[in-house]
PDB file of C-alpha atoms in Angstrom:
ATOM      1  CA  LEU A   1      97.928 106.488  73.301  1.00 48.00           C
ATOM      2  CA  SER A   2      96.806 108.341  70.593  1.00 48.00           C
ATOM      3  CA  VAL A   3      97.899 112.550  70.101  1.00 51.00           C
ATOM      4  CA  PHE A   4      96.688 115.081  68.389  1.00 50.00           C
ATOM      5  CA  ASN A   5      97.735 118.881  67.458  1.00 48.00           C
ATOM      6  CA  LEU A   6      94.456 120.736  66.649  1.00 46.00           C
ATOM      7  CA  LEU A   7      95.413 123.173  63.866  1.00 41.00           C
ATOM      8  CA  VAL A   8      91.680 123.788  62.771  1.00 40.00           C
ATOM      9  CA  TYR A   9      90.607 127.271  61.791  1.00 38.00           C
ATOM     10  CA  SER A  10      87.132 126.183  60.776  1.00 38.00           C
ATOM     11  CA  PRO A  11      84.579 123.859  61.855  1.00 39.00           C
ATOM     12  CA  GLU A  12      84.240 122.503  58.393  1.00 39.00           C
ATOM     13  CA  GLU A  13      87.696 121.107  58.891  1.00 38.00           C
ATOM     14  CA  LEU A  14      87.207 119.759  61.800  1.00 41.00           C
ATOM     15  CA  GLY A  15      83.712 118.183  61.100  1.00 41.00           C
ATOM     16  CA  SER A  16      83.487 115.053  63.799  1.00 42.00           C
ATOM     17  CA  ILE A  17      86.336 112.752  65.305  1.00 46.00           C
ATOM     18  CA  THR A  18      85.973 109.448  66.518  1.00 42.00           C
ATOM     19  CA  MET A  19      88.500 107.418  67.794  1.00 44.00           C
ATOM     20  CA  MET A  20      86.295 103.720  68.409  1.00 42.00           C
ATOM     21  CA  GLU A  21      88.829 102.595  66.497  1.00 43.00           C
ATOM     22  CA  LYS A  22      91.119 102.451  68.810  1.00 51.00           C
ATOM     23  CA  PRO A  23      89.460 101.220  71.766  1.00 53.00           C
ATOM     24  CA  ASN A  24      92.653 100.213  74.377  1.00 65.00           C
ATOM     25  CA  GLU A  25      94.092 103.750  73.545  1.00 80.00           C
ATOM     26  CA  ASP A  26      93.540 107.216  75.274  1.00 86.00           C
ATOM     27  CA  THR A  27      93.400 110.465  73.599  1.00 86.00           C
ATOM     28  CA  VAL A  28      95.377 113.309  74.189  1.00 88.00           C
ATOM     29  CA  VAL A  29      94.856 117.334  72.502  1.00 87.00           C
ATOM     30  CA  ASN A  30      98.070 119.129  72.831  1.00 86.00           C
ATOM     31  CA  ASN A  31      96.747 122.521  72.271  1.00 87.00           C
ATOM     32  CA  ASN A  32      93.558 124.826  72.729  1.00 90.00           C
ATOM     33  CA  ILE A  33      90.347 123.078  71.274  1.00 90.00           C
ATOM     34  CA  THR A  34      88.098 126.512  69.990  1.00 88.00           C
ATOM     35  CA  ASP A  35      86.033 124.867  66.765  1.00 83.00           C
ATOM     36  CA  PRO A  36      83.160 123.592  67.329  1.00 87.00           C
ATOM     37  CA  ILE A  37      83.962 119.745  68.047  1.00 88.00           C
ATOM     38  CA  SER A  38      81.973 116.650  67.733  1.00 87.00           C
ATOM     39  CA  LEU A  39      84.170 113.887  69.444  1.00 87.00           C
ATOM     40  CA  ASP A  40      83.209 110.220  70.489  1.00 87.00           C
ATOM     41  CA  ILE A  41      86.132 108.406  72.320  1.00 87.00           C
ATOM     42  CA  GLN A  42      86.288 104.836  74.147  1.00 86.00           C
ATOM     43  CA  HIS A  43      88.658 105.801  76.907  1.00 89.00           C
ATOM     44  CA  SER A  44      90.032 109.019  78.745  1.00 92.00           C
ATOM     45  CA  LEU A  45      91.069 112.042  76.982  1.00 92.00           C
ATOM     46  CA  TYR A  46      93.910 114.795  77.858  1.00 93.00           C
ATOM     47  CA  VAL A  47      93.362 118.382  76.677  1.00 92.00           C
ATOM     48  CA  LYS A  48      97.004 120.551  77.610  1.00 91.00           C
ATOM     49  CA  GLY A  49      95.042 123.442  77.179  1.00 93.00           C
ATOM     50  CA  ASN A  50      91.351 125.480  77.433  1.00 95.00           C
ATOM     51  CA  VAL A  51      88.430 123.795  75.711  1.00 94.00           C
ATOM     52  CA  ILE A  52      86.510 126.926  74.753  1.00 92.00           C
ATOM     53  CA  THR A  53      83.729 126.428  71.963  1.00 91.00           C
ATOM     54  CA  GLN A  54      80.366 124.616  71.410  1.00 91.00           C
ATOM     55  CA  GLY A  55      79.732 121.136  70.778  1.00 91.00           C
ATOM     56  CA  GLU A  56      79.621 117.309  72.236  1.00 93.00           C
ATOM     57  CA  ILE A  57      82.607 115.211  73.364  1.00 93.00           C
ATOM     58  CA  HIS A  58      81.613 111.455  74.703  1.00 92.00           C
ATOM     59  CA  SER A  59      84.285 109.584  76.776  1.00 91.00           C
ATOM     60  CA  THR A  60      82.360 106.305  77.394  1.00 86.00           C
ATOM     61  CA  GLU A  61      85.024 105.276  80.051  1.00 90.00           C
ATOM     62  CA  GLY A  62      86.859 106.943  80.414  1.00 93.00           C
ATOM     63  CA  ASP A  63      87.995 110.596  81.836  1.00 96.00           C
ATOM     64  CA  ILE A  64      88.337 114.276  80.637  1.00 96.00           C
ATOM     65  CA  ILE A  65      90.658 116.151  81.898  1.00 97.00           C
ATOM     66  CA  ILE A  66      91.516 119.630  80.466  1.00 97.00           C
ATOM     67  CA  SER A  67      94.088 121.848  82.314  1.00 97.00           C
ATOM     68  CA  GLY A  68      92.746 125.146  81.046  1.00 97.00           C
ATOM     69  CA  VAL A  69      89.348 126.490  80.448  1.00 97.00           C
ATOM     70  CA  LEU A  70      86.398 124.730  79.868  1.00 97.00           C
ATOM     71  CA  LYS A  71      83.618 127.247  78.927  1.00 97.00           C
ATOM     72  CA  GLY A  72      81.220 126.871  76.086  1.00 94.00           C
ATOM     73  CA  LYS A  73      80.479 129.718  73.040  1.00 91.00           C
ATOM     74  CA  ASP A  74      78.041 131.623  74.740  1.00 90.00           C
ATOM     75  CA  GLU A  75      74.472 130.776  76.987  1.00 89.00           C
ATOM     76  CA  ASP A  76      73.154 129.265  73.427  1.00 90.00           C
ATOM     77  CA  ASN A  77      75.580 127.210  72.473  1.00 90.00           C
ATOM     78  CA  LYS A  78      76.802 125.084  75.393  1.00 93.00           C
ATOM     79  CA  ILE A  79      79.158 122.482  75.054  1.00 94.00           C
ATOM     80  CA  PHE A  80      78.036 119.130  76.684  1.00 96.00           C
ATOM     81  CA  LEU A  81      80.598 116.306  77.990  1.00 96.00           C
ATOM     82  CA  GLU A  82      79.564 113.063  79.353  1.00 95.00           C
ATOM     83  CA  CYS A  83      81.901 110.721  80.273  1.00 96.00           C
ATOM     84  CA  GLY A  84      82.052 107.581  82.462  1.00 95.00           C
ATOM     85  CA  ASN A  85      84.325 108.328  84.739  1.00 96.00           C
ATOM     86  CA  LYS A  86      86.108 111.896  85.641  1.00 97.00           C
ATOM     87  CA  LEU A  87      85.970 115.182  84.761  1.00 98.00           C
ATOM     88  CA  SER A  88      88.313 118.116  85.429  1.00 98.00           C
ATOM     89  CA  ALA A  89      88.753 121.649  84.858  1.00 98.00           C
ATOM     90  CA  ARG A  90      90.647 124.749  86.229  1.00 97.00           C
ATOM     91  CA  ARG A  91      87.332 126.450  85.297  1.00 97.00           C
ATOM     92  CA  ILE A  92      83.503 125.259  84.082  1.00 98.00           C
ATOM     93  CA  GLU A  93      81.426 127.766  82.174  1.00 97.00           C
ATOM     94  CA  LEU A  94      78.782 127.623  80.043  1.00 96.00           C
ATOM     95  CA  ALA A  95      78.600 124.030  80.468  1.00 96.00           C
ATOM     96  CA  GLU A  96      75.857 120.707  80.414  1.00 96.00           C
ATOM     97  CA  ILE A  97      78.034 117.640  82.000  1.00 96.00           C
ATOM     98  CA  ARG A  98      76.839 114.297  82.874  1.00 95.00           C
ATOM     99  CA  ALA A  99      79.799 112.455  84.754  1.00 96.00           C
ATOM    100  CA  GLY A 100      79.821 108.583  85.882  1.00 96.00           C
ATOM    101  CA  GLY A 101      82.214 109.754  88.929  1.00 97.00           C
ATOM    102  CA  THR A 102      83.456 113.126  89.945  1.00 97.00           C
ATOM    103  CA  ILE A 103      83.324 116.330  88.370  1.00 98.00           C
ATOM    104  CA  GLU A 104      86.006 118.886  89.525  1.00 98.00           C
ATOM    105  CA  ALA A 105      86.936 122.432  89.292  1.00 97.00           C
ATOM    106  CA  ASN A 106      89.086 124.667  90.945  1.00 95.00           C
ATOM    107  CA  GLU A 107      87.979 128.006  90.265  1.00 96.00           C
ATOM    108  CA  GLY A 108      84.599 127.269  90.432  1.00 96.00           C
ATOM    109  CA  ILE A 109      82.085 126.254  87.859  1.00 97.00           C
ATOM    110  CA  TYR A 110      79.651 129.278  86.601  1.00 96.00           C
ATOM    111  CA  LYS A 111      76.720 128.866  84.967  1.00 96.00           C
ATOM    112  CA  SER A 112      76.408 125.276  84.000  1.00 96.00           C
ATOM    113  CA  ASN A 113      74.345 122.814  84.834  1.00 95.00           C
ATOM    114  CA  VAL A 114      76.465 119.368  85.862  1.00 95.00           C
ATOM    115  CA  TYR A 115      75.253 116.150  87.339  1.00 96.00           C
ATOM    116  CA  ALA A 116      77.551 113.351  88.994  1.00 96.00           C
ATOM    117  CA  GLN A 117      77.054 110.092  89.926  1.00 95.00           C
ATOM    118  CA  ASN A 118      79.835 110.622  92.678  1.00 96.00           C
ATOM    119  CA  GLY A 119      80.446 114.104  93.599  1.00 96.00           C
ATOM    120  CA  VAL A 120      80.976 117.508  93.028  1.00 97.00           C
ATOM    121  CA  ARG A 121      84.524 119.897  94.331  1.00 97.00           C
ATOM    122  CA  VAL A 122      85.304 123.100  93.325  1.00 96.00           C
ATOM    123  CA  ASP A 123      88.194 123.822  95.766  1.00 94.00           C
ATOM    124  CA  GLU A 124      88.765 127.869  95.234  1.00 92.00           C
ATOM    125  CA  GLY A 125      85.864 129.342  93.605  1.00 90.00           C
ATOM    126  CA  SER A 126      81.913 128.895  93.264  1.00 93.00           C
ATOM    127  CA  LEU A 127      79.219 127.264  92.322  1.00 94.00           C
ATOM    128  CA  CYS A 128      76.789 129.458  90.379  1.00 94.00           C
ATOM    129  CA  SER A 129      74.191 130.038  88.377  1.00 93.00           C
ATOM    130  CA  GLY A 130      72.878 127.074  87.520  1.00 92.00           C
ATOM    131  CA  SER A 131      72.030 123.407  88.474  1.00 93.00           C
ATOM    132  CA  PHE A 132      74.402 120.853  90.533  1.00 95.00           C
ATOM    133  CA  TYR A 133      73.540 117.585  91.635  1.00 95.00           C
ATOM    134  CA  ALA A 134      75.693 114.576  92.805  1.00 95.00           C
ATOM    135  CA  GLU A 135      74.777 110.995  94.602  1.00 94.00           C
ATOM    136  CA  ASN A 136      77.143 111.243  97.417  1.00 95.00           C
ATOM    137  CA  TRP A 137      78.980 114.891  97.985  1.00 95.00           C
ATOM    138  CA  ILE A 138      78.830 118.308  96.637  1.00 96.00           C
ATOM    139  CA  ARG A 139      82.022 120.320  98.586  1.00 95.00           C
ATOM    140  CA  ALA A 140      82.414 124.238  97.386  1.00 93.00           C
ATOM    141  CA  LYS A 141      84.007 127.105  99.299  1.00 89.00           C
ATOM    142  CA  GLU A 142      81.306 128.996  97.909  1.00 91.00           C
ATOM    143  CA  LEU A 143      77.280 128.557  96.755  1.00 91.00           C
ATOM    144  CA  GLY A 144      75.490 131.780  94.794  1.00 89.00           C
ATOM    145  CA  ASN A 145      76.504 134.785  94.032  1.00 85.00           C
ATOM    146  CA  GLU A 146      75.447 138.435  95.504  1.00 85.00           C
ATOM    147  CA  LYS A 147      73.684 139.088  91.853  1.00 86.00           C
ATOM    148  CA  GLY A 148      71.239 136.708  93.304  1.00 81.00           C
ATOM    149  CA  GLU A 149      71.607 134.229  89.819  1.00 87.00           C
ATOM    150  CA  GLU A 150      69.403 131.088  90.890  1.00 91.00           C
ATOM    151  CA  THR A 151      71.914 128.024  92.366  1.00 92.00           C
ATOM    152  CA  ILE A 152      70.466 125.143  93.024  1.00 92.00           C
ATOM    153  CA  VAL A 153      72.067 122.680  94.314  1.00 93.00           C
ATOM    154  CA  GLN A 154      71.159 118.539  95.040  1.00 93.00           C
ATOM    155  CA  VAL A 155      72.928 115.876  96.654  1.00 93.00           C
ATOM    156  CA  GLY A 156      71.123 112.379  96.887  1.00 89.00           C
ATOM    157  CA  SER A 157      69.981 110.614  94.032  1.00 71.00           C
ATOM    158  CA  PRO A 158      66.716 112.060  91.848  1.00 61.00           C
ATOM    159  CA  GLU A 159      64.520 109.577  93.426  1.00 60.00           C
ATOM    160  CA  ASN A 160      65.048 109.690  96.950  1.00 57.00           C
ATOM    161  CA  ILE A 161      64.592 113.098  97.363  1.00 52.00           C
ATOM    162  CA  THR A 162      60.836 114.352  97.008  1.00 52.00           C
ATOM    163  CA  SER A 163      58.693 117.358  96.610  1.00 52.00           C
ATOM    164  CA  PRO A 164      58.076 117.185 100.183  1.00 58.00           C
ATOM    165  CA  GLU A 165      61.583 116.537 101.456  1.00 55.00           C
ATOM    166  CA  ILE A 166      62.847 119.754  99.761  1.00 56.00           C
ATOM    167  CA  GLU A 167      59.907 121.991 101.180  1.00 63.00           C
ATOM    168  CA  GLN A 168      60.600 120.295 104.716  1.00 61.00           C
ATOM    169  CA  LEU A 169      64.825 121.302 104.127  1.00 58.00           C
ATOM    170  CA  ASN A 170      64.058 124.758 102.507  1.00 58.00           C
ATOM    171  CA  ASN A 171      62.083 125.769 105.691  1.00 63.00           C
ATOM    172  CA  GLN A 172      64.631 124.946 107.629  1.00 60.00           C
ATOM    173  CA  ILE A 173      67.038 126.616 105.661  1.00 58.00           C
ATOM    174  CA  ILE A 174      64.783 129.900 106.277  1.00 58.00           C
ATOM    175  CA  GLU A 175      64.218 129.682 109.840  1.00 55.00           C
TER     176      GLU A 175
END
């Protein structure tokens, strides 16, 4: 197990962290990540805090578990995460995510584009303003918002859902 206490105050100090030299270990960060990041690990990443930054985090085979909020810097500087299994955070905003398993956010996923090979689950908040794709299931308390921001939700593998099928489903919803 690799444990880090990040005390980084500028992007120049952080640079790129690569944990591939310890392939059988998970990585734990004991505080917030707020500076731009480029993190590439093989197994799981556990962050005991928030991840509010821009950059990329890749976990080849494991999970990415964030106890707090996952949020990109702004609309033009979203954070990109990719993991081999599950990604979990309290709330997700301004992110681009690809997970080999499930994506879970108790308080909602906003202004993000997510893809999960298994499913997407939001317990209390909503899926709003973004694209949400899962091959097997999506569970959310609420979809979209009253502002009418575009929210795209798709279940099934992309090659299994064709444009005519989507059109037919949309027509059924409107009726």
